[in-house]
GROMACS .gro file of C-alpha atoms in nm:
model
  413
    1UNK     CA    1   0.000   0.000   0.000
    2UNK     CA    2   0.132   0.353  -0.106
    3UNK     CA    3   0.142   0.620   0.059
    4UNK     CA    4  -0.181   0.784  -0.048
    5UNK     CA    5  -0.378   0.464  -0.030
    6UNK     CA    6  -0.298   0.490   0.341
    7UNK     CA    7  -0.382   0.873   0.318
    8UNK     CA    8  -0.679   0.812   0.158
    9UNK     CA    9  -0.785   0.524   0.440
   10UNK     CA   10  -0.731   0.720   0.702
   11UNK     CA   11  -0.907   1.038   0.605
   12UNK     CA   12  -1.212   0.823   0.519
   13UNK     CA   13  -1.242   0.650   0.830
   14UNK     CA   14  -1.184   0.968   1.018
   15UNK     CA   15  -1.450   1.141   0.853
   16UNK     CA   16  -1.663   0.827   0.956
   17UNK     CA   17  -1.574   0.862   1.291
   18UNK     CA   18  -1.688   1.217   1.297
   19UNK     CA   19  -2.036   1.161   1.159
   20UNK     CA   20  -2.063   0.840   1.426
   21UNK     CA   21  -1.994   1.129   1.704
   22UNK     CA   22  -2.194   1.382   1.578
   23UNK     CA   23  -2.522   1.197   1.501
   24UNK     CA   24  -2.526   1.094   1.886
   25UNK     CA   25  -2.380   1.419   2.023
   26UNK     CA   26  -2.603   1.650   2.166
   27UNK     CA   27  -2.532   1.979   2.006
   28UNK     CA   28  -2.676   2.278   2.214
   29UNK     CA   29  -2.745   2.559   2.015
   30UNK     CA   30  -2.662   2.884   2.086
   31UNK     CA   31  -2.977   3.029   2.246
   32UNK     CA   32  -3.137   3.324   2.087
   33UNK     CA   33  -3.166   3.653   2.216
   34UNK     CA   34  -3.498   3.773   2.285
   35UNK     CA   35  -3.632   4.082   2.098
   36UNK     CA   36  -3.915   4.168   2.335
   37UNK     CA   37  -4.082   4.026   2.647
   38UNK     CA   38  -4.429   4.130   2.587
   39UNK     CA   39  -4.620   4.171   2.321
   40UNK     CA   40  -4.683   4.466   2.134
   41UNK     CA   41  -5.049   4.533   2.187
   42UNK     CA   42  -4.951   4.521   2.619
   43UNK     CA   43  -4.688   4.761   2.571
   44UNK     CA   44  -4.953   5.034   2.662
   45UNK     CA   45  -5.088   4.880   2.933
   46UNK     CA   46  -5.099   5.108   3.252
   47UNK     CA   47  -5.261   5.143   3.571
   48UNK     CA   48  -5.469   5.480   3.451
   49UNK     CA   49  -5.620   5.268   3.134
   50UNK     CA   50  -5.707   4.971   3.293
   51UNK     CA   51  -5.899   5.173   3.565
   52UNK     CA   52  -6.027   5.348   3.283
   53UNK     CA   53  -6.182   5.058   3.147
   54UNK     CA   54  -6.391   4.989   3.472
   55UNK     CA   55  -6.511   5.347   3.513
   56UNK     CA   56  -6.590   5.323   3.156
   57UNK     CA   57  -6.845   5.098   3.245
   58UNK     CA   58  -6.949   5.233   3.566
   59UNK     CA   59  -7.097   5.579   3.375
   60UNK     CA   60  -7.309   5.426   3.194
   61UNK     CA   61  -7.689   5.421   3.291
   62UNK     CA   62  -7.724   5.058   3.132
   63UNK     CA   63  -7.506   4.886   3.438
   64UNK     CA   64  -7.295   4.729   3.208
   65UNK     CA   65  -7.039   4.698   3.516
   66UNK     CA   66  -7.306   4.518   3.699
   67UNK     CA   67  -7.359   4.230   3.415
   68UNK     CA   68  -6.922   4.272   3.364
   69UNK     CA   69  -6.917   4.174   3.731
   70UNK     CA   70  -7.221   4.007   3.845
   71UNK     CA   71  -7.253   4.235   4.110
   72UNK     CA   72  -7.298   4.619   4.191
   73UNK     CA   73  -6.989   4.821   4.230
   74UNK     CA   74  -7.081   4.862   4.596
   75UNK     CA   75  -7.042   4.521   4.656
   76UNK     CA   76  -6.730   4.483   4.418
   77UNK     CA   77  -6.544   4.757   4.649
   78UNK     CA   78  -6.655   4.557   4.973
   79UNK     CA   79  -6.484   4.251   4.834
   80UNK     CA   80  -6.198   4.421   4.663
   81UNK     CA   81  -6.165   4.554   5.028
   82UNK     CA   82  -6.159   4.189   5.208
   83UNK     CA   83  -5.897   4.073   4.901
   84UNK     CA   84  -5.671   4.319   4.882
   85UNK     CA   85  -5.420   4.248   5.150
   86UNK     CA   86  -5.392   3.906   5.013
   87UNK     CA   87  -5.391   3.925   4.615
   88UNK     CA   88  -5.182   4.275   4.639
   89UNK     CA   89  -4.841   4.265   4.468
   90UNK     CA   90  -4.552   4.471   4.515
   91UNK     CA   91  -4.361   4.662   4.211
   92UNK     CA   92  -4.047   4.581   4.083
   93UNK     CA   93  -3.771   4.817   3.902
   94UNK     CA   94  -3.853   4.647   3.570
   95UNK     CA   95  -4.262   4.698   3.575
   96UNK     CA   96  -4.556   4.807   3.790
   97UNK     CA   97  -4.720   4.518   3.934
   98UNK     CA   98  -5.099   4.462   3.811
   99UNK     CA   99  -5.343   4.661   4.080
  100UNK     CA  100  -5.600   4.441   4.289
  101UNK     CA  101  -5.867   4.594   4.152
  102UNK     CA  102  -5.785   4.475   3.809
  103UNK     CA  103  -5.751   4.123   3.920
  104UNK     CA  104  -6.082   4.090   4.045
  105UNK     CA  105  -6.190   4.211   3.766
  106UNK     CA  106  -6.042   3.951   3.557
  107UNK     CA  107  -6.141   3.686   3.807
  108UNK     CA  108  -6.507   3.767   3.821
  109UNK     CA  109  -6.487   3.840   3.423
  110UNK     CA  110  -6.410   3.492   3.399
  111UNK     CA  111  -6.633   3.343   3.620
  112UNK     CA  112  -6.925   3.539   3.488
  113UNK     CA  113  -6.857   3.483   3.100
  114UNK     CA  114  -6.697   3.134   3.073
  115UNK     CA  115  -6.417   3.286   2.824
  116UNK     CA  116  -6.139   3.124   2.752
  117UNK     CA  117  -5.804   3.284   2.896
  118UNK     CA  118  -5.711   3.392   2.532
  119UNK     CA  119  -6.019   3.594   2.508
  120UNK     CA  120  -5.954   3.707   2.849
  121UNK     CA  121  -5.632   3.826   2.723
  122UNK     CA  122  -5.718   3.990   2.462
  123UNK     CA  123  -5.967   4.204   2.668
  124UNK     CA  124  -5.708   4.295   2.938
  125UNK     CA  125  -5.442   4.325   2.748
  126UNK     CA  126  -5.204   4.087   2.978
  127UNK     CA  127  -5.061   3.684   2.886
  128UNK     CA  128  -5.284   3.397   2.973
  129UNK     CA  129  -4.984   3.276   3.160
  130UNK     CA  130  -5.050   3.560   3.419
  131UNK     CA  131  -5.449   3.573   3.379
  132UNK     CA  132  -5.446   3.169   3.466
  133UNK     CA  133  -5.215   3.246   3.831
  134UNK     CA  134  -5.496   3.576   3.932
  135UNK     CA  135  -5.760   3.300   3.830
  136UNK     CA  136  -5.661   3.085   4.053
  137UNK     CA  137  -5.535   3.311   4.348
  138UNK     CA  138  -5.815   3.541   4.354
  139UNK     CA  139  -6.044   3.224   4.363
  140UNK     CA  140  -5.877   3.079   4.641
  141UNK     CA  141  -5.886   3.437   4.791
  142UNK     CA  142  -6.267   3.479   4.748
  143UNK     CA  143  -6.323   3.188   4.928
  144UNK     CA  144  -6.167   3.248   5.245
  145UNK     CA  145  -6.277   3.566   5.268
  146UNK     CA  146  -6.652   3.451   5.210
  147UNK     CA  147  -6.698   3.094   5.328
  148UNK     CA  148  -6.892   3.198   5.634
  149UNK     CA  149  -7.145   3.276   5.341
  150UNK     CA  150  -7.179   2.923   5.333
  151UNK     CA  151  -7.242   2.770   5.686
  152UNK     CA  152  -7.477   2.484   5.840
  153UNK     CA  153  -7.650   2.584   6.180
  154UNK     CA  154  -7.484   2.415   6.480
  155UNK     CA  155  -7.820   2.431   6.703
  156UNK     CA  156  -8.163   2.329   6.730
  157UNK     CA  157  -8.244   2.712   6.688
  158UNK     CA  158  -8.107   2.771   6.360
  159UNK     CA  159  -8.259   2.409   6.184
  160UNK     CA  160  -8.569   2.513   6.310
  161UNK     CA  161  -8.552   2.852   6.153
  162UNK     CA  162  -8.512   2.666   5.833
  163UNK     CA  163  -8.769   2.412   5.875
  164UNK     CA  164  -8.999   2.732   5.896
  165UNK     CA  165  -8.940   2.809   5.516
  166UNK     CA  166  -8.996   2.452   5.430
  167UNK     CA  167  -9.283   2.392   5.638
  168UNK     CA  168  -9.576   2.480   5.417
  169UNK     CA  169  -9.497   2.238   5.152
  170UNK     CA  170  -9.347   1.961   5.350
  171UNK     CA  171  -9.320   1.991   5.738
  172UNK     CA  172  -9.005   1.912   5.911
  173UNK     CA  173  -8.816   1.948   5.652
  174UNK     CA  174  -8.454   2.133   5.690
  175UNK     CA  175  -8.282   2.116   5.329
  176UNK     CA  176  -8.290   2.008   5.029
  177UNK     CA  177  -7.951   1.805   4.975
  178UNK     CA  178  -7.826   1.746   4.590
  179UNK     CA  179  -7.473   1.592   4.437
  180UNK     CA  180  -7.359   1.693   4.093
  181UNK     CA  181  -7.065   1.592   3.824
  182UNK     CA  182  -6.832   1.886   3.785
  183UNK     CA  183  -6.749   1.752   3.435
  184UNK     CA  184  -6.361   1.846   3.314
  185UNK     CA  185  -6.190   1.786   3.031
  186UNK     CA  186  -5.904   1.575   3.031
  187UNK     CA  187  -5.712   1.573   3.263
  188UNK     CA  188  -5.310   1.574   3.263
  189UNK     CA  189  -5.129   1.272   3.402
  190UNK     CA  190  -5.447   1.130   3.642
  191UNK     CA  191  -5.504   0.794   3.407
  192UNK     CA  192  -5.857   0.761   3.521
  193UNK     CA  193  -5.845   0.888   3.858
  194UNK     CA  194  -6.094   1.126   3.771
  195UNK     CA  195  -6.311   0.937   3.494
  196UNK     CA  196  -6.675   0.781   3.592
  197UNK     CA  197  -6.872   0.550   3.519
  198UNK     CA  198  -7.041   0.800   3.250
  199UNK     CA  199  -6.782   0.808   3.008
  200UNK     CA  200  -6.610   1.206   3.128
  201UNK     CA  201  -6.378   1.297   3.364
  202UNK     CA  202  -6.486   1.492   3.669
  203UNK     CA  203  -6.498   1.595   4.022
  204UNK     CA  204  -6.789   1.519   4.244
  205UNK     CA  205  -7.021   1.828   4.451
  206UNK     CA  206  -7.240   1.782   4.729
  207UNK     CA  207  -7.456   2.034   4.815
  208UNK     CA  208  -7.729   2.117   5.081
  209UNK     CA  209  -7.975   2.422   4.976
  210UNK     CA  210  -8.281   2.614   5.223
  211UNK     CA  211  -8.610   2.767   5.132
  212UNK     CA  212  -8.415   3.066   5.004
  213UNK     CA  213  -8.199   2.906   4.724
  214UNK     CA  214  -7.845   2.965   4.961
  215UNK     CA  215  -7.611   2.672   5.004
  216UNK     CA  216  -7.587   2.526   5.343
  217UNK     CA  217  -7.316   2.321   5.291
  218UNK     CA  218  -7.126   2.234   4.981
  219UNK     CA  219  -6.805   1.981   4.946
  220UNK     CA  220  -6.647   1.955   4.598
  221UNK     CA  221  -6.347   1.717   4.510
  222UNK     CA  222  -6.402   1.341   4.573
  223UNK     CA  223  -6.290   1.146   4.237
  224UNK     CA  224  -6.531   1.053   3.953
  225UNK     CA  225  -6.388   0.778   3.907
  226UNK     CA  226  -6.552   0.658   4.244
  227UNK     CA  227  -6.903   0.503   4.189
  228UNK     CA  228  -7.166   0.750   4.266
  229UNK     CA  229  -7.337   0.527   4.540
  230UNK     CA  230  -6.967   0.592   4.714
  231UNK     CA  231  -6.945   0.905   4.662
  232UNK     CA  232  -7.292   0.965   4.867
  233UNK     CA  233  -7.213   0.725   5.107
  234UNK     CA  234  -6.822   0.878   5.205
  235UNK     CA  235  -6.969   1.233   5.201
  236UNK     CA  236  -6.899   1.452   5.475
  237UNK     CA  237  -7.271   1.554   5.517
  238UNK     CA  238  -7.406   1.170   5.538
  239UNK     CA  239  -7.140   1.053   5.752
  240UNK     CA  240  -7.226   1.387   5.995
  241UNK     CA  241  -7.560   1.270   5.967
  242UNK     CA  242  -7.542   0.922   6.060
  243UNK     CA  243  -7.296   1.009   6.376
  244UNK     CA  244  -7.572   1.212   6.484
  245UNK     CA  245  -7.351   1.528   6.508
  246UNK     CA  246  -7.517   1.780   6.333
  247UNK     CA  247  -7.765   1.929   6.616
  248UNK     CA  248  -8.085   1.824   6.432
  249UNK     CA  249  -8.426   1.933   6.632
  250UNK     CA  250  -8.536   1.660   6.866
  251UNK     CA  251  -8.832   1.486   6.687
  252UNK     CA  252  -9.164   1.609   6.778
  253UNK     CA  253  -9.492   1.584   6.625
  254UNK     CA  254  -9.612   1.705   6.290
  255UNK     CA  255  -9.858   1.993   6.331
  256UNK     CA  256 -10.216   1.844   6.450
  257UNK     CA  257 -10.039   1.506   6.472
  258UNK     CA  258  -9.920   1.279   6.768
  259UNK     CA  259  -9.643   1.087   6.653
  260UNK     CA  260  -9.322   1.194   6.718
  261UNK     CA  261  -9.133   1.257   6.391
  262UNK     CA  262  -8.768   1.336   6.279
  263UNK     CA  263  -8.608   1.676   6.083
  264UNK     CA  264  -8.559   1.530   5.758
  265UNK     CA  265  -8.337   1.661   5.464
  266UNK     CA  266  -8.521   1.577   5.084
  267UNK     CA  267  -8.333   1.398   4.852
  268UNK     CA  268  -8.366   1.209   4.523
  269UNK     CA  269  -8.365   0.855   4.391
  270UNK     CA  270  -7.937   0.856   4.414
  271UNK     CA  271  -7.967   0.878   4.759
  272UNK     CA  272  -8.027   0.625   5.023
  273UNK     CA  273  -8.308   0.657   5.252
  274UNK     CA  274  -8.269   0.724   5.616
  275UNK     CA  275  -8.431   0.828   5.884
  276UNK     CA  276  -8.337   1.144   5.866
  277UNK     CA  277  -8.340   1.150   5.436
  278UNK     CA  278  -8.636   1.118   5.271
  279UNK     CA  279  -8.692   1.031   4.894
  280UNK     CA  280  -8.922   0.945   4.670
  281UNK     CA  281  -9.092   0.611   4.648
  282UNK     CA  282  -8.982   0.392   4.338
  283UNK     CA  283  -9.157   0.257   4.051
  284UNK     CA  284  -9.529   0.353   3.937
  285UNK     CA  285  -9.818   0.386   4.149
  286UNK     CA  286 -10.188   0.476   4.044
  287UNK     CA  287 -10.279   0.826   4.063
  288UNK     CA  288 -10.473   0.944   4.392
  289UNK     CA  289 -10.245   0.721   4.613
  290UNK     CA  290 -10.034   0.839   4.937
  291UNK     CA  291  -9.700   0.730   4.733
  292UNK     CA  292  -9.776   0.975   4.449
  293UNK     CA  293  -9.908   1.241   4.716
  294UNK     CA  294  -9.591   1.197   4.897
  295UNK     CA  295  -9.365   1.196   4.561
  296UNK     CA  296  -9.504   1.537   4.409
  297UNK     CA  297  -9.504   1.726   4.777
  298UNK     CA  298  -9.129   1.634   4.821
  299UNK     CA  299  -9.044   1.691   4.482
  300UNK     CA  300  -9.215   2.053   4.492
  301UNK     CA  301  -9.030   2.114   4.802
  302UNK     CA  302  -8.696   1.948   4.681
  303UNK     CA  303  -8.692   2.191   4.333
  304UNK     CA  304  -8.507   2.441   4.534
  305UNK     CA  305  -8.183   2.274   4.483
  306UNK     CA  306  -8.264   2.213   4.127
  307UNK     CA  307  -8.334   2.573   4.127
  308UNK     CA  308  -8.056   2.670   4.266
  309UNK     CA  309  -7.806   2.497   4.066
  310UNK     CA  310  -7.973   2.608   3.760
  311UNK     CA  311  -7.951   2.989   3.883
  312UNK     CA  312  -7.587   2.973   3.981
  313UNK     CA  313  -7.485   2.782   3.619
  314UNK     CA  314  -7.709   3.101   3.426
  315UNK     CA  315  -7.519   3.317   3.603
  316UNK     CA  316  -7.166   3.199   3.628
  317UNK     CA  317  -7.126   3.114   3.277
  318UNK     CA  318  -6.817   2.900   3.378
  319UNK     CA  319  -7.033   2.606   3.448
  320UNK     CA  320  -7.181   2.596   3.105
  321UNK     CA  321  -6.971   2.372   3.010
  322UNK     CA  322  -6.686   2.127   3.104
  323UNK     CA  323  -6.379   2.290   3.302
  324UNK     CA  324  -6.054   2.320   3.141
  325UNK     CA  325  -5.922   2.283   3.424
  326UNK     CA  326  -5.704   2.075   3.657
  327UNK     CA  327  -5.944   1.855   3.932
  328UNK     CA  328  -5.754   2.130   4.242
  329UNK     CA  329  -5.817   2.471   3.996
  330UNK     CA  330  -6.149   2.326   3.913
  331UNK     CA  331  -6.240   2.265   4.275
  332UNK     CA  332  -6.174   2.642   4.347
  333UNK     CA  333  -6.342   2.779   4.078
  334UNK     CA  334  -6.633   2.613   4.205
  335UNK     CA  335  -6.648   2.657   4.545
  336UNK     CA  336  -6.597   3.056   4.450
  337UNK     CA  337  -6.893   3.049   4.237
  338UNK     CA  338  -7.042   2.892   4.534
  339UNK     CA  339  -6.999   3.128   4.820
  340UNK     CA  340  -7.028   3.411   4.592
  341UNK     CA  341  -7.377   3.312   4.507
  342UNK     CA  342  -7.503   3.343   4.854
  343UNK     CA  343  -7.331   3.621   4.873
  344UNK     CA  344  -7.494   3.822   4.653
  345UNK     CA  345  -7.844   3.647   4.734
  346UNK     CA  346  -7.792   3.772   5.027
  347UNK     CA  347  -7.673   4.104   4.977
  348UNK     CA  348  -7.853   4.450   4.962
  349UNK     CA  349  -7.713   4.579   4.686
  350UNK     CA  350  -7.644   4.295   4.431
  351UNK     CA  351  -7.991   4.053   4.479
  352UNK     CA  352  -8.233   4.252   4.231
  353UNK     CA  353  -7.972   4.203   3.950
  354UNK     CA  354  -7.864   3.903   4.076
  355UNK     CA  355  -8.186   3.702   4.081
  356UNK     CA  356  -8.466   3.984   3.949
  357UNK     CA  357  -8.844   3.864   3.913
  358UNK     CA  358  -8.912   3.534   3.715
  359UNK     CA  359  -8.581   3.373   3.807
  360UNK     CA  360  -8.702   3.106   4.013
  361UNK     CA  361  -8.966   2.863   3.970
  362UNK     CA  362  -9.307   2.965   4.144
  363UNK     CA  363  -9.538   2.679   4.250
  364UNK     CA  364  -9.946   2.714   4.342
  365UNK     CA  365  -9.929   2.465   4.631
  366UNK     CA  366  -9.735   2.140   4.413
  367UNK     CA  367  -9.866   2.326   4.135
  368UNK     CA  368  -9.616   2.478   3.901
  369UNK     CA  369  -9.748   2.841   3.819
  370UNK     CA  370  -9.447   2.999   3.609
  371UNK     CA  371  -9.099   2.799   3.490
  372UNK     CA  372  -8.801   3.015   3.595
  373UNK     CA  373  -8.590   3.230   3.388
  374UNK     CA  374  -8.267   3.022   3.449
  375UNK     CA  375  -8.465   2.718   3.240
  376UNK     CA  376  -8.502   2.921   2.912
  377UNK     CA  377  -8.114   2.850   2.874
  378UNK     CA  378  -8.015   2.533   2.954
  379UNK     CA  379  -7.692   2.438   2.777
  380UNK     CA  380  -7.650   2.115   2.622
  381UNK     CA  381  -7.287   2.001   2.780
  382UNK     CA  382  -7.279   2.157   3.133
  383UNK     CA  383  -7.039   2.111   3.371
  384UNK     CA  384  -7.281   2.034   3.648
  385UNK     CA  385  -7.435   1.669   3.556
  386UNK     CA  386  -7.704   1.504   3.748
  387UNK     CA  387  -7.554   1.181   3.937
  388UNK     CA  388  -7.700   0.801   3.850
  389UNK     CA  389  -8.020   0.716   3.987
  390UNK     CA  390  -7.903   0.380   4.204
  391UNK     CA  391  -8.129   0.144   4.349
  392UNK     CA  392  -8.106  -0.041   4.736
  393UNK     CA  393  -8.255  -0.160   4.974
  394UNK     CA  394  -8.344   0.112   5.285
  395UNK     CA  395  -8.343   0.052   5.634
  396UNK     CA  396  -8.756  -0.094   5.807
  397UNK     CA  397  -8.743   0.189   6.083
  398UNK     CA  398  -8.652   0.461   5.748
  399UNK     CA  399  -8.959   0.312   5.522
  400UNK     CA  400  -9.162   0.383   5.819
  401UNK     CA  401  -9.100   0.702   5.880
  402UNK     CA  402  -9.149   0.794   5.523
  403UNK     CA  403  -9.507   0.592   5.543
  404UNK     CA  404  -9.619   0.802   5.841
  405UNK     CA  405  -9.499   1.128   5.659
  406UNK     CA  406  -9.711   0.998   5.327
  407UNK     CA  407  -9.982   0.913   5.506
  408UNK     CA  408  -9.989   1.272   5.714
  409UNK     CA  409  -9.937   1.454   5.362
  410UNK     CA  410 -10.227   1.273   5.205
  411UNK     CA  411 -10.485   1.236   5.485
  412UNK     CA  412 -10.418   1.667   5.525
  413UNK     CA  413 -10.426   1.727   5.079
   0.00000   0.00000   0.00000
């Protein structure tokens, strides 16, 4: 072999050897410098025009701010007032930090319309990175700061003071008590924690509602995936109730009667009956009976949680539809919506344009007179899904008391 045969060799297995190397080499490229941190259109964003926006609304005689909102600007400075020391945010040397005000705004913005964080941005002018952290601190936020809104009574006093709104279309009875899917979309890395038995992920809420469409008691987050007789048996309101530490009335008689009788909360088919949960009887029964008595006079009670959940969906638009949202974010967002509804039920300035006339059913006796405003829009995919009906077997001394309530109701029609 010559001398450039051996040249020739060498360079070739060289270069060989190079594109071996270089194939499973990680290169790192040279990272790029970045032109801009935000975009254009946010460059003039400032504190003076994103107040300006608000007061924009507040002029005019339509109350725009109030349907912006869902609630009057008195009310919005109240809250802004409880939030502020925790969702403020100090300024840095490279940019003024975004005011409280303005992330309320964007919280209850999204709550009320259901809009995407892209749409959200483009009405704030600020990144959905940013918009999806104030979502989720100013929920967490409104919560605290409101979740005596939401609150069970804790003596015979204040159960009794809720039978009274209940008492004239089924007697003894302190609460109408509901669970609903909180449907989501997929979820990231959960397999199928959170997928049920109807074919969508989602988290489960239970929910107990009075005479005046306010949440008693509500408990979101247990795990679709968990069979929906579970998830009503491992609630924190049932087990309560069946450890007999909730302060219910001592039974007494029903008025005119003389058989002591229990403080029952109404409930539907998903639920099991107890002595202290009444629901309707199964399967058909001929018209004129005590069973169908006793089925239309709880169910014309019980449509106050129906009510209620259709009333809080109409108006927090985020419910409309399934969350795209993380099981934890969703479970904020909810309970948000949640004690800001009785909030504003209850509040002075908010409850006429919160709930104005014709929101709610109204009922002649079990009659149904007028269907609420809330039912003119139902959407077709909401996030709040009825739970399966499930049938068992009930307890002797719990079939008895609900035969001695439907023979009261029907003996008094």
């Amino acid at each position: 072999m010559d001398v450039f045969t051996a040249a020739a060799a060498y360079f070739s297995a060289s270069y060989q050897y190079i594109q071996i190397v270089h194939k499973y080499k990680v290169v790192k490229k040279p990272r790029k410098r970045r032109h801009r941190w935000m975009l254009k259109m946010h460059k003039n964003r400032t504190r003076e025009t994103m107040e300006q926006q608000l007061q924009e609304m507040l002029v005019e005689p339509s109350h725009e701010f109030n349907n912006f909102c869902r609630m009057s600007y008195t009310d919005f400075e109240f809250l802004l007032q409880k939030l502020e020391p925790i969702i403020a945010k100090k300024d840095t040397k490279w940019r003024e930090c975004i005011p409280p005000k303005i992330r309320l705004a964007v919280t209850l913005r999204f709550l009320a319309s259901g809009d995407s964080y892209r749409s959200l941005h483009l009405l704030f002018k600020m990144s959905t990175q940013i918009i999806s952290k104030i979502v989720l601190e100013v929920c967490v936020a409104i919560y605290q700061v409101l979740k005596d809104c939401v609150k069970m009574p804790n003596t015979e006093e204040g159960w009794l003071t809720i039978e009274h709104g209940f008492c004239s279309r089924f007697p003894h009875a302190i609460g109408a008590i509901d669970g609903k899917h909180v449907s989501l979309r997929a979820t990231i890395n959960r397999g199928s924690e959170d997928f049920n038995d109807k074919k969508f992920f989602s988290i489960v809420l239970m929910a107990l509602v009075d005479s005046n469409y306010c949440f008693l008691f509500a408990d979101v987050g247990c795990q679709g995936r968990i069979s929906d007789g579970g998830v009503l048996n491992n609630s924190i309101l049932l087990n309560k109730m069946i450890d007999n530490s909730l302060g219910l009335p001592t039974p007494t008689p029903l008025p005119n009667g003389n058989v002591d009788m229990p403080y029952v909360f109404l409930g539907n088919t998903a639920f099991d009956l107890h002595r202290n949960l009444m629901k309707p009887y199964p399967g058909e029964y001929e018209e004129g009976t005590k069973e169908i008595f006793f089925n239309k006079k709880l169910s014309s009670a019980r449509v106050v949680v129906e009510n209620t959940f259709g009333v809080i969906s109409s108006v927090f638009r985020v419910l409309r539809q399934p969350l795209l949202l993380e099981p934890e974010s969703a479970k904020h967002v909810v309970m948000a919506c949640i004690v800001l509804h009785n909030f504003l039920r209850k509040s002075p300035h908010s409850s006429a344009s919160y709930n104005p006339p014709g929101t709610f059913d109204i009922f002649d006796g079990d009659v149904l007179v007028s269907r609420g405003s809330w039912r003119d829009d139902v959407p077709i995919n909401p996030a709040l899904r009825d739970m399966r009906n499930i049938p068992r077997g009930s307890p002797r001394d719990a079939e008895q008391i609900r035969n001695e309530f439907a023979t009261y109701l029907h003996t008094r029609q």
